[in-house]
PDB file of C-alpha atoms in Angstrom:
ATOM      1  CA  UNK A   1      44.602  21.779 -46.801  1.00 48.00           C
ATOM      2  CA  UNK A   2      42.216  19.915 -44.547  1.00 48.00           C
ATOM      3  CA  UNK A   3      39.101  21.885 -43.587  1.00 49.00           C
ATOM      4  CA  UNK A   4      38.849  22.660 -39.771  1.00 56.00           C
ATOM      5  CA  UNK A   5      35.374  24.094 -39.504  1.00 57.00           C
ATOM      6  CA  UNK A   6      31.698  23.580 -40.528  1.00 55.00           C
ATOM      7  CA  UNK A   7      29.610  26.048 -42.320  1.00 66.00           C
ATOM      8  CA  UNK A   8      26.467  27.428 -40.558  1.00 58.00           C
ATOM      9  CA  UNK A   9      24.225  25.535 -43.020  1.00 62.00           C
ATOM     10  CA  UNK A  10      26.010  22.298 -42.161  1.00 58.00           C
ATOM     11  CA  UNK A  11      25.491  22.844 -38.344  1.00 53.00           C
ATOM     12  CA  UNK A  12      21.818  23.678 -38.832  1.00 62.00           C
ATOM     13  CA  UNK A  13      21.270  20.510 -41.023  1.00 64.00           C
ATOM     14  CA  UNK A  14      23.043  18.306 -38.501  1.00 61.00           C
ATOM     15  CA  UNK A  15      21.109  19.803 -35.564  1.00 67.00           C
ATOM     16  CA  UNK A  16      17.836  19.277 -37.402  1.00 64.00           C
ATOM     17  CA  UNK A  17      18.724  15.766 -38.086  1.00 68.00           C
ATOM     18  CA  UNK A  18      19.523  15.070 -34.502  1.00 69.00           C
ATOM     19  CA  UNK A  19      16.163  16.575 -33.414  1.00 61.00           C
ATOM     20  CA  UNK A  20      14.318  14.374 -35.830  1.00 65.00           C
ATOM     21  CA  UNK A  21      16.075  11.275 -34.369  1.00 66.00           C
ATOM     22  CA  UNK A  22      15.173  12.269 -30.873  1.00 62.00           C
ATOM     23  CA  UNK A  23      11.442  12.922 -31.435  1.00 64.00           C
ATOM     24  CA  UNK A  24      10.369   9.264 -31.190  1.00 63.00           C
ATOM     25  CA  UNK A  25      12.051   9.008 -27.802  1.00 51.00           C
ATOM     26  CA  UNK A  26      10.227  11.954 -26.246  1.00 52.00           C
ATOM     27  CA  UNK A  27       7.059  10.018 -25.136  1.00 57.00           C
ATOM     28  CA  UNK A  28       9.257   7.306 -23.797  1.00 56.00           C
ATOM     29  CA  UNK A  29      10.925   9.535 -21.185  1.00 56.00           C
ATOM     30  CA  UNK A  30       7.692  10.076 -19.050  1.00 59.00           C
ATOM     31  CA  UNK A  31       7.008   6.339 -19.099  1.00 64.00           C
ATOM     32  CA  UNK A  32      10.579   5.593 -18.018  1.00 66.00           C
ATOM     33  CA  UNK A  33      10.223   7.979 -15.086  1.00 72.00           C
ATOM     34  CA  UNK A  34       6.911   6.542 -14.104  1.00 68.00           C
ATOM     35  CA  UNK A  35       8.411   2.962 -14.228  1.00 72.00           C
ATOM     36  CA  UNK A  36      11.277   4.121 -12.085  1.00 78.00           C
ATOM     37  CA  UNK A  37       8.931   5.515  -9.479  1.00 77.00           C
ATOM     38  CA  UNK A  38       6.885   2.375  -9.518  1.00 74.00           C
ATOM     39  CA  UNK A  39      10.016   0.306  -9.027  1.00 86.00           C
ATOM     40  CA  UNK A  40      11.008   2.441  -5.977  1.00 90.00           C
ATOM     41  CA  UNK A  41       7.629   1.888  -4.482  1.00 94.00           C
ATOM     42  CA  UNK A  42       7.805  -1.715  -5.182  1.00 96.00           C
ATOM     43  CA  UNK A  43      11.250  -1.930  -3.489  1.00 96.00           C
ATOM     44  CA  UNK A  44       9.699  -0.222  -0.416  1.00 97.00           C
ATOM     45  CA  UNK A  45       6.928  -2.847  -0.354  1.00 97.00           C
ATOM     46  CA  UNK A  46       9.506  -5.605  -0.380  1.00 97.00           C
ATOM     47  CA  UNK A  47      11.351  -4.135   2.571  1.00 97.00           C
ATOM     48  CA  UNK A  48       8.204  -3.758   4.530  1.00 98.00           C
ATOM     49  CA  UNK A  49       7.382  -7.397   3.740  1.00 98.00           C
ATOM     50  CA  UNK A  50      10.840  -8.300   5.422  1.00 98.00           C
ATOM     51  CA  UNK A  51      10.071  -6.142   8.336  1.00 98.00           C
ATOM     52  CA  UNK A  52       6.689  -7.846   8.825  1.00 98.00           C
ATOM     53  CA  UNK A  53       8.375 -11.291   8.860  1.00 98.00           C
ATOM     54  CA  UNK A  54      11.096 -10.054  11.304  1.00 98.00           C
ATOM     55  CA  UNK A  55       8.370  -8.723  13.550  1.00 97.00           C
ATOM     56  CA  UNK A  56       6.524 -12.085  13.427  1.00 97.00           C
ATOM     57  CA  UNK A  57       9.778 -13.938  14.373  1.00 96.00           C
ATOM     58  CA  UNK A  58      10.053 -11.897  17.631  1.00 96.00           C
ATOM     59  CA  UNK A  59       6.261 -12.151  18.502  1.00 94.00           C
ATOM     60  CA  UNK A  60       5.618 -15.950  18.096  1.00 94.00           C
ATOM     61  CA  UNK A  61       4.389 -15.592  14.528  1.00 95.00           C
ATOM     62  CA  UNK A  62       2.101 -12.747  15.060  1.00 94.00           C
ATOM     63  CA  UNK A  63       1.220 -10.325  12.177  1.00 96.00           C
ATOM     64  CA  UNK A  64       1.984  -6.749  13.040  1.00 96.00           C
ATOM     65  CA  UNK A  65      -1.131  -4.874  14.036  1.00 94.00           C
ATOM     66  CA  UNK A  66      -2.196  -1.767  12.109  1.00 94.00           C
ATOM     67  CA  UNK A  67      -2.564   0.197  15.409  1.00 93.00           C
ATOM     68  CA  UNK A  68      -1.940  -0.555  19.127  1.00 90.00           C
ATOM     69  CA  UNK A  69      -3.102   0.770  22.452  1.00 87.00           C
ATOM     70  CA  UNK A  70      -1.488   3.821  24.003  1.00 88.00           C
ATOM     71  CA  UNK A  71       1.492   2.820  26.143  1.00 89.00           C
ATOM     72  CA  UNK A  72       2.012   6.232  27.881  1.00 94.00           C
ATOM     73  CA  UNK A  73       0.348   9.626  27.968  1.00 95.00           C
ATOM     74  CA  UNK A  74       1.120  11.705  24.863  1.00 95.00           C
ATOM     75  CA  UNK A  75       2.510   8.892  22.888  1.00 96.00           C
ATOM     76  CA  UNK A  76       2.922   9.951  19.193  1.00 97.00           C
ATOM     77  CA  UNK A  77       0.474   8.305  16.806  1.00 97.00           C
ATOM     78  CA  UNK A  78       3.310   7.233  14.441  1.00 96.00           C
ATOM     79  CA  UNK A  79       4.683   4.941  17.308  1.00 96.00           C
ATOM     80  CA  UNK A  80       1.293   3.278  17.649  1.00 95.00           C
ATOM     81  CA  UNK A  81       0.717   2.702  13.881  1.00 96.00           C
ATOM     82  CA  UNK A  82       2.343  -0.227  12.269  1.00 97.00           C
ATOM     83  CA  UNK A  83       5.077   1.894  10.850  1.00 98.00           C
ATOM     84  CA  UNK A  84       6.216   2.549  14.379  1.00 97.00           C
ATOM     85  CA  UNK A  85       6.137  -1.094  15.375  1.00 96.00           C
ATOM     86  CA  UNK A  86       8.275  -2.118  12.314  1.00 98.00           C
ATOM     87  CA  UNK A  87      10.836   0.814  12.841  1.00 97.00           C
ATOM     88  CA  UNK A  88      13.141  -1.152  14.986  1.00 97.00           C
ATOM     89  CA  UNK A  89      13.483  -3.727  12.172  1.00 98.00           C
ATOM     90  CA  UNK A  90      13.769  -1.363   9.256  1.00 97.00           C
ATOM     91  CA  UNK A  91      15.291   1.782  10.884  1.00 96.00           C
ATOM     92  CA  UNK A  92      12.814   3.998   9.091  1.00 95.00           C
ATOM     93  CA  UNK A  93      12.393   7.706   9.825  1.00 93.00           C
ATOM     94  CA  UNK A  94       9.399   8.885  11.788  1.00 94.00           C
ATOM     95  CA  UNK A  95       8.149  12.479  11.535  1.00 94.00           C
ATOM     96  CA  UNK A  96       8.336  14.226  15.024  1.00 95.00           C
ATOM     97  CA  UNK A  97       4.848  15.391  16.144  1.00 97.00           C
ATOM     98  CA  UNK A  98       4.079  19.021  16.652  1.00 97.00           C
ATOM     99  CA  UNK A  99       4.833  20.475  20.212  1.00 97.00           C
ATOM    100  CA  UNK A 100       2.078  19.379  22.537  1.00 96.00           C
ATOM    101  CA  UNK A 101       0.381  17.097  19.988  1.00 97.00           C
ATOM    102  CA  UNK A 102       0.578  13.427  19.024  1.00 98.00           C
ATOM    103  CA  UNK A 103       0.686  14.235  15.346  1.00 98.00           C
ATOM    104  CA  UNK A 104       2.009  16.725  12.867  1.00 97.00           C
ATOM    105  CA  UNK A 105      -0.517  19.014  11.213  1.00 98.00           C
ATOM    106  CA  UNK A 106       0.035  18.772   7.335  1.00 97.00           C
ATOM    107  CA  UNK A 107       2.603  16.026   7.930  1.00 98.00           C
ATOM    108  CA  UNK A 108       3.534  13.812   5.001  1.00 98.00           C
ATOM    109  CA  UNK A 109       5.302  10.458   4.730  1.00 97.00           C
ATOM    110  CA  UNK A 110       9.050  10.597   4.827  1.00 95.00           C
ATOM    111  CA  UNK A 111      11.706   8.098   3.815  1.00 95.00           C
ATOM    112  CA  UNK A 112      10.511   4.658   2.692  1.00 95.00           C
ATOM    113  CA  UNK A 113       6.986   5.459   3.994  1.00 98.00           C
ATOM    114  CA  UNK A 114       6.656   7.682   0.914  1.00 97.00           C
ATOM    115  CA  UNK A 115       5.819   6.355  -2.523  1.00 96.00           C
ATOM    116  CA  UNK A 116       7.140   8.816  -5.236  1.00 94.00           C
ATOM    117  CA  UNK A 117       4.153   8.028  -7.455  1.00 93.00           C
ATOM    118  CA  UNK A 118       1.390   8.341  -4.916  1.00 96.00           C
ATOM    119  CA  UNK A 119      -1.038  11.143  -4.771  1.00 96.00           C
ATOM    120  CA  UNK A 120      -4.231  11.646  -2.829  1.00 96.00           C
ATOM    121  CA  UNK A 121      -6.115  12.194  -6.029  1.00 96.00           C
ATOM    122  CA  UNK A 122      -5.000   8.767  -7.388  1.00 95.00           C
ATOM    123  CA  UNK A 123      -6.137   7.130  -4.178  1.00 96.00           C
ATOM    124  CA  UNK A 124      -9.478   8.725  -4.209  1.00 96.00           C
ATOM    125  CA  UNK A 125      -9.843   7.885  -7.907  1.00 95.00           C
ATOM    126  CA  UNK A 126      -9.529   4.338  -7.140  1.00 95.00           C
ATOM    127  CA  UNK A 127     -11.878   4.505  -4.111  1.00 95.00           C
ATOM    128  CA  UNK A 128     -14.472   6.146  -6.122  1.00 96.00           C
ATOM    129  CA  UNK A 129     -14.481   3.750  -9.046  1.00 96.00           C
ATOM    130  CA  UNK A 130     -17.906   2.088  -9.511  1.00 95.00           C
ATOM    131  CA  UNK A 131     -16.463  -1.278  -8.542  1.00 93.00           C
ATOM    132  CA  UNK A 132     -15.172   0.050  -5.250  1.00 93.00           C
ATOM    133  CA  UNK A 133     -16.576   2.237  -2.513  1.00 93.00           C
ATOM    134  CA  UNK A 134     -17.476   5.641  -4.062  1.00 94.00           C
ATOM    135  CA  UNK A 135     -17.406   8.539  -1.629  1.00 93.00           C
ATOM    136  CA  UNK A 136     -16.450   6.278   1.225  1.00 92.00           C
ATOM    137  CA  UNK A 137     -13.591   8.493   2.508  1.00 93.00           C
ATOM    138  CA  UNK A 138     -14.966  11.916   1.634  1.00 93.00           C
ATOM    139  CA  UNK A 139     -15.934  12.587   5.301  1.00 94.00           C
ATOM    140  CA  UNK A 140     -12.312  12.157   6.318  1.00 95.00           C
ATOM    141  CA  UNK A 141     -10.576  14.286   3.637  1.00 96.00           C
ATOM    142  CA  UNK A 142      -8.305  16.118   3.560  1.00 96.00           C
ATOM    143  CA  UNK A 143      -6.282  14.275   6.212  1.00 98.00           C
ATOM    144  CA  UNK A 144      -4.668  16.083   9.007  1.00 98.00           C
ATOM    145  CA  UNK A 145      -1.567  13.986   8.610  1.00 98.00           C
ATOM    146  CA  UNK A 146      -0.601  11.190   6.201  1.00 98.00           C
ATOM    147  CA  UNK A 147       1.822   8.841   7.859  1.00 98.00           C
ATOM    148  CA  UNK A 148       2.488   6.413   5.034  1.00 98.00           C
ATOM    149  CA  UNK A 149       1.545   5.772   1.417  1.00 98.00           C
ATOM    150  CA  UNK A 150       0.997   2.186   2.274  1.00 97.00           C
ATOM    151  CA  UNK A 151      -1.382   0.195   4.465  1.00 96.00           C
ATOM    152  CA  UNK A 152      -1.649  -3.158   6.207  1.00 96.00           C
ATOM    153  CA  UNK A 153      -4.860  -5.100   6.675  1.00 93.00           C
ATOM    154  CA  UNK A 154      -7.321  -4.162   9.276  1.00 86.00           C
ATOM    155  CA  UNK A 155      -8.263  -6.861  11.853  1.00 84.00           C
ATOM    156  CA  UNK A 156     -11.056  -9.116  10.555  1.00 82.00           C
ATOM    157  CA  UNK A 157     -12.236 -11.654  13.198  1.00 81.00           C
ATOM    158  CA  UNK A 158     -14.781 -13.447  11.035  1.00 88.00           C
ATOM    159  CA  UNK A 159     -15.174 -14.186   7.329  1.00 93.00           C
ATOM    160  CA  UNK A 160     -17.557 -11.983   5.382  1.00 95.00           C
ATOM    161  CA  UNK A 161     -19.459 -12.812   2.198  1.00 97.00           C
ATOM    162  CA  UNK A 162     -21.692 -15.618   1.203  1.00 97.00           C
ATOM    163  CA  UNK A 163     -19.417 -17.511  -1.114  1.00 97.00           C
ATOM    164  CA  UNK A 164     -21.123 -16.746  -4.332  1.00 98.00           C
ATOM    165  CA  UNK A 165     -19.379 -15.102  -7.356  1.00 97.00           C
ATOM    166  CA  UNK A 166     -21.492 -11.921  -6.658  1.00 97.00           C
ATOM    167  CA  UNK A 167     -20.583 -11.963  -3.001  1.00 97.00           C
ATOM    168  CA  UNK A 168     -17.319 -13.796  -2.465  1.00 98.00           C
ATOM    169  CA  UNK A 169     -15.807 -14.663   0.776  1.00 98.00           C
ATOM    170  CA  UNK A 170     -13.251 -12.312   2.259  1.00 96.00           C
ATOM    171  CA  UNK A 171     -11.076 -12.443   5.351  1.00 95.00           C
ATOM    172  CA  UNK A 172      -8.076 -10.113   5.806  1.00 94.00           C
ATOM    173  CA  UNK A 173      -4.956 -11.224   7.521  1.00 94.00           C
ATOM    174  CA  UNK A 174      -4.778  -8.322   9.825  1.00 92.00           C
ATOM    175  CA  UNK A 175      -4.163  -7.827  13.586  1.00 92.00           C
ATOM    176  CA  UNK A 176      -5.534  -5.216  15.977  1.00 85.00           C
ATOM    177  CA  UNK A 177      -3.662  -5.269  19.360  1.00 73.00           C
ATOM    178  CA  UNK A 178      -6.430  -4.142  21.571  1.00 64.00           C
ATOM    179  CA  UNK A 179      -7.393  -6.132  24.749  1.00 59.00           C
ATOM    180  CA  UNK A 180      -9.599  -9.078  23.839  1.00 60.00           C
ATOM    181  CA  UNK A 181     -12.534  -7.538  25.831  1.00 64.00           C
ATOM    182  CA  UNK A 182     -12.375  -4.507  23.375  1.00 61.00           C
ATOM    183  CA  UNK A 183     -12.710  -6.866  20.442  1.00 61.00           C
ATOM    184  CA  UNK A 184      -9.059  -7.167  19.554  1.00 70.00           C
ATOM    185  CA  UNK A 185      -7.654  -9.907  17.404  1.00 86.00           C
ATOM    186  CA  UNK A 186      -4.150 -11.092  16.657  1.00 89.00           C
ATOM    187  CA  UNK A 187      -3.534 -13.085  13.552  1.00 92.00           C
ATOM    188  CA  UNK A 188      -0.596 -15.503  13.258  1.00 94.00           C
ATOM    189  CA  UNK A 189       1.364 -16.715  10.159  1.00 96.00           C
ATOM    190  CA  UNK A 190       0.488 -20.285  10.830  1.00 96.00           C
ATOM    191  CA  UNK A 191      -3.130 -19.398  10.401  1.00 95.00           C
ATOM    192  CA  UNK A 192      -2.601 -18.432   6.717  1.00 97.00           C
ATOM    193  CA  UNK A 193      -3.527 -21.233   4.416  1.00 97.00           C
ATOM    194  CA  UNK A 194      -1.947 -19.653   1.272  1.00 97.00           C
ATOM    195  CA  UNK A 195       0.899 -17.330   2.341  1.00 98.00           C
ATOM    196  CA  UNK A 196       2.096 -16.841  -1.300  1.00 98.00           C
ATOM    197  CA  UNK A 197      -1.364 -15.460  -2.130  1.00 98.00           C
ATOM    198  CA  UNK A 198      -2.349 -13.526   1.107  1.00 98.00           C
ATOM    199  CA  UNK A 199      -1.787  -9.761   1.201  1.00 97.00           C
ATOM    200  CA  UNK A 200      -0.051  -8.376   4.316  1.00 97.00           C
ATOM    201  CA  UNK A 201       0.726  -4.825   3.020  1.00 97.00           C
ATOM    202  CA  UNK A 202       0.096  -2.811  -0.081  1.00 97.00           C
ATOM    203  CA  UNK A 203      -0.045   0.650  -1.650  1.00 97.00           C
ATOM    204  CA  UNK A 204      -2.714   2.753   0.148  1.00 96.00           C
ATOM    205  CA  UNK A 205      -2.792   5.225   2.941  1.00 97.00           C
ATOM    206  CA  UNK A 206      -2.322   5.377   6.736  1.00 97.00           C
ATOM    207  CA  UNK A 207      -3.669   8.687   8.123  1.00 97.00           C
ATOM    208  CA  UNK A 208      -5.403  10.828  10.628  1.00 97.00           C
ATOM    209  CA  UNK A 209      -8.630  12.198   9.415  1.00 97.00           C
ATOM    210  CA  UNK A 210      -9.417  15.898   8.952  1.00 96.00           C
ATOM    211  CA  UNK A 211     -11.097  16.132  12.382  1.00 93.00           C
ATOM    212  CA  UNK A 212      -8.683  15.175  13.777  1.00 94.00           C
ATOM    213  CA  UNK A 213     -10.638  12.493  15.473  1.00 93.00           C
ATOM    214  CA  UNK A 214      -9.958   9.096  13.725  1.00 93.00           C
ATOM    215  CA  UNK A 215      -7.017   7.188  12.611  1.00 93.00           C
ATOM    216  CA  UNK A 216      -7.274   4.805   9.660  1.00 91.00           C
ATOM    217  CA  UNK A 217      -5.238   2.514   7.340  1.00 88.00           C
ATOM    218  CA  UNK A 218      -6.795   1.626   3.956  1.00 88.00           C
ATOM    219  CA  UNK A 219      -5.477   0.077   0.779  1.00 79.00           C
ATOM    220  CA  UNK A 220      -4.582  -3.102  -0.977  1.00 78.00           C
ATOM    221  CA  UNK A 221      -7.914  -3.590  -2.424  1.00 86.00           C
ATOM    222  CA  UNK A 222      -9.988  -1.727  -4.905  1.00 92.00           C
ATOM    223  CA  UNK A 223      -8.928   1.495  -3.183  1.00 93.00           C
ATOM    224  CA  UNK A 224      -5.348   1.418  -4.648  1.00 92.00           C
ATOM    225  CA  UNK A 225      -6.139   0.316  -8.036  1.00 94.00           C
ATOM    226  CA  UNK A 226      -5.133   3.696  -9.601  1.00 95.00           C
ATOM    227  CA  UNK A 227      -1.966   4.553  -7.783  1.00 95.00           C
ATOM    228  CA  UNK A 228       0.301   3.101 -10.457  1.00 94.00           C
ATOM    229  CA  UNK A 229      -1.779   3.886 -13.524  1.00 89.00           C
ATOM    230  CA  UNK A 230      -3.906   0.653 -13.433  1.00 91.00           C
ATOM    231  CA  UNK A 231      -2.810  -1.415 -10.522  1.00 94.00           C
ATOM    232  CA  UNK A 232      -0.752  -1.473  -7.357  1.00 95.00           C
ATOM    233  CA  UNK A 233       2.048  -3.066  -5.343  1.00 97.00           C
ATOM    234  CA  UNK A 234       1.492  -5.922  -2.784  1.00 97.00           C
ATOM    235  CA  UNK A 235       3.509  -7.709  -0.173  1.00 98.00           C
ATOM    236  CA  UNK A 236       2.535 -11.292   0.716  1.00 98.00           C
ATOM    237  CA  UNK A 237       2.759 -13.382   3.699  1.00 98.00           C
ATOM    238  CA  UNK A 238       5.638 -15.503   2.362  1.00 97.00           C
ATOM    239  CA  UNK A 239       7.789 -12.325   2.020  1.00 97.00           C
ATOM    240  CA  UNK A 240       7.568 -11.661  -1.761  1.00 97.00           C
ATOM    241  CA  UNK A 241       6.095  -8.567  -3.372  1.00 97.00           C
ATOM    242  CA  UNK A 242       4.672  -7.842  -6.805  1.00 96.00           C
ATOM    243  CA  UNK A 243       2.454  -5.534  -8.917  1.00 96.00           C
ATOM    244  CA  UNK A 244      -1.178  -6.587  -9.480  1.00 96.00           C
ATOM    245  CA  UNK A 245      -3.054  -5.023 -12.395  1.00 96.00           C
ATOM    246  CA  UNK A 246      -6.422  -3.506 -11.859  1.00 95.00           C
ATOM    247  CA  UNK A 247      -8.701  -4.095  -8.965  1.00 96.00           C
ATOM    248  CA  UNK A 248      -7.155  -6.863  -6.836  1.00 96.00           C
ATOM    249  CA  UNK A 249     -10.474  -7.623  -5.176  1.00 95.00           C
ATOM    250  CA  UNK A 250     -11.897  -8.915  -8.588  1.00 95.00           C
ATOM    251  CA  UNK A 251      -9.266 -11.796  -8.596  1.00 97.00           C
ATOM    252  CA  UNK A 252     -11.439 -14.728  -7.515  1.00 98.00           C
ATOM    253  CA  UNK A 253     -10.854 -18.430  -6.876  1.00 98.00           C
ATOM    254  CA  UNK A 254     -13.061 -21.331  -5.927  1.00 97.00           C
ATOM    255  CA  UNK A 255     -12.829 -24.260  -3.612  1.00 96.00           C
ATOM    256  CA  UNK A 256     -15.228 -26.860  -2.279  1.00 96.00           C
ATOM    257  CA  UNK A 257     -16.629 -26.341   1.170  1.00 94.00           C
ATOM    258  CA  UNK A 258     -19.281 -28.607   2.818  1.00 93.00           C
ATOM    259  CA  UNK A 259     -20.019 -30.124  -0.551  1.00 95.00           C
ATOM    260  CA  UNK A 260     -20.669 -26.955  -2.554  1.00 96.00           C
ATOM    261  CA  UNK A 261     -18.325 -24.743  -4.628  1.00 98.00           C
ATOM    262  CA  UNK A 262     -17.664 -21.410  -3.065  1.00 98.00           C
ATOM    263  CA  UNK A 263     -15.989 -18.245  -4.437  1.00 98.00           C
ATOM    264  CA  UNK A 264     -13.471 -16.135  -2.407  1.00 98.00           C
ATOM    265  CA  UNK A 265     -11.183 -13.186  -2.901  1.00 98.00           C
ATOM    266  CA  UNK A 266      -7.783 -14.760  -3.805  1.00 98.00           C
ATOM    267  CA  UNK A 267      -5.547 -12.245  -2.163  1.00 98.00           C
ATOM    268  CA  UNK A 268      -7.836 -11.152   0.759  1.00 97.00           C
ATOM    269  CA  UNK A 269      -9.000 -14.567   2.278  1.00 97.00           C
ATOM    270  CA  UNK A 270      -6.285 -16.085   4.449  1.00 96.00           C
ATOM    271  CA  UNK A 271      -8.681 -18.773   5.803  1.00 94.00           C
ATOM    272  CA  UNK A 272      -9.377 -20.550   2.432  1.00 94.00           C
ATOM    273  CA  UNK A 273      -7.133 -23.434   1.443  1.00 90.00           C
TER     274      UNK A 273
END
């Protein structure tokens, strides 16, 4: 007669064998989850890149400003940030402000403004690295509200640096829609010499400081280098997005200018050919 059951010893032996087979896979599971979170964040960055190009199409090639002037009394800050200006193109969710305020106390990013792997500790760890700007944001922390786990470049009217390897040139491709008399500047896609290597959005932070008194957007450079372990996601002016390992400010290139070889930050100097 064919046996229809297993003995207890056989069940225990089989269970032990299965556990032994599974042990090598245990360390893989956290890495797989981390990779999935990074992929979700990269997908968000790609969608933002599309939104930036759609905005430019409607505004004669202008790059979306990180912040714009107030259009009416009590206008929510999230409408004035870049996230609000891209909302019509991406149909993203904006967190409603608290009654009588222009912000939400303790508010956190929602929808695609949130990166599942982002933490404030990781952002500050990157900022406080010796090759970045240690303690630069301590005065602003903790934020009253974080609007996005991403950032667009701040306006930069002139090129900085001296062109040496120790002090390379840098000029971000960012806009600031203040009136010209207040020092505002609008950048256009046609100004960008190397769109495939010029950052227009990256992992970072868009927030209201602890005051609350100041708004800020920061990221894409050395500050975001620890958000995904050892690197961060970037969107470029040609619409593509990718992960860059380590401190992205340390990727340098050279060109010849006025008869001398000069160094510049590859991803943060739109004016260099």
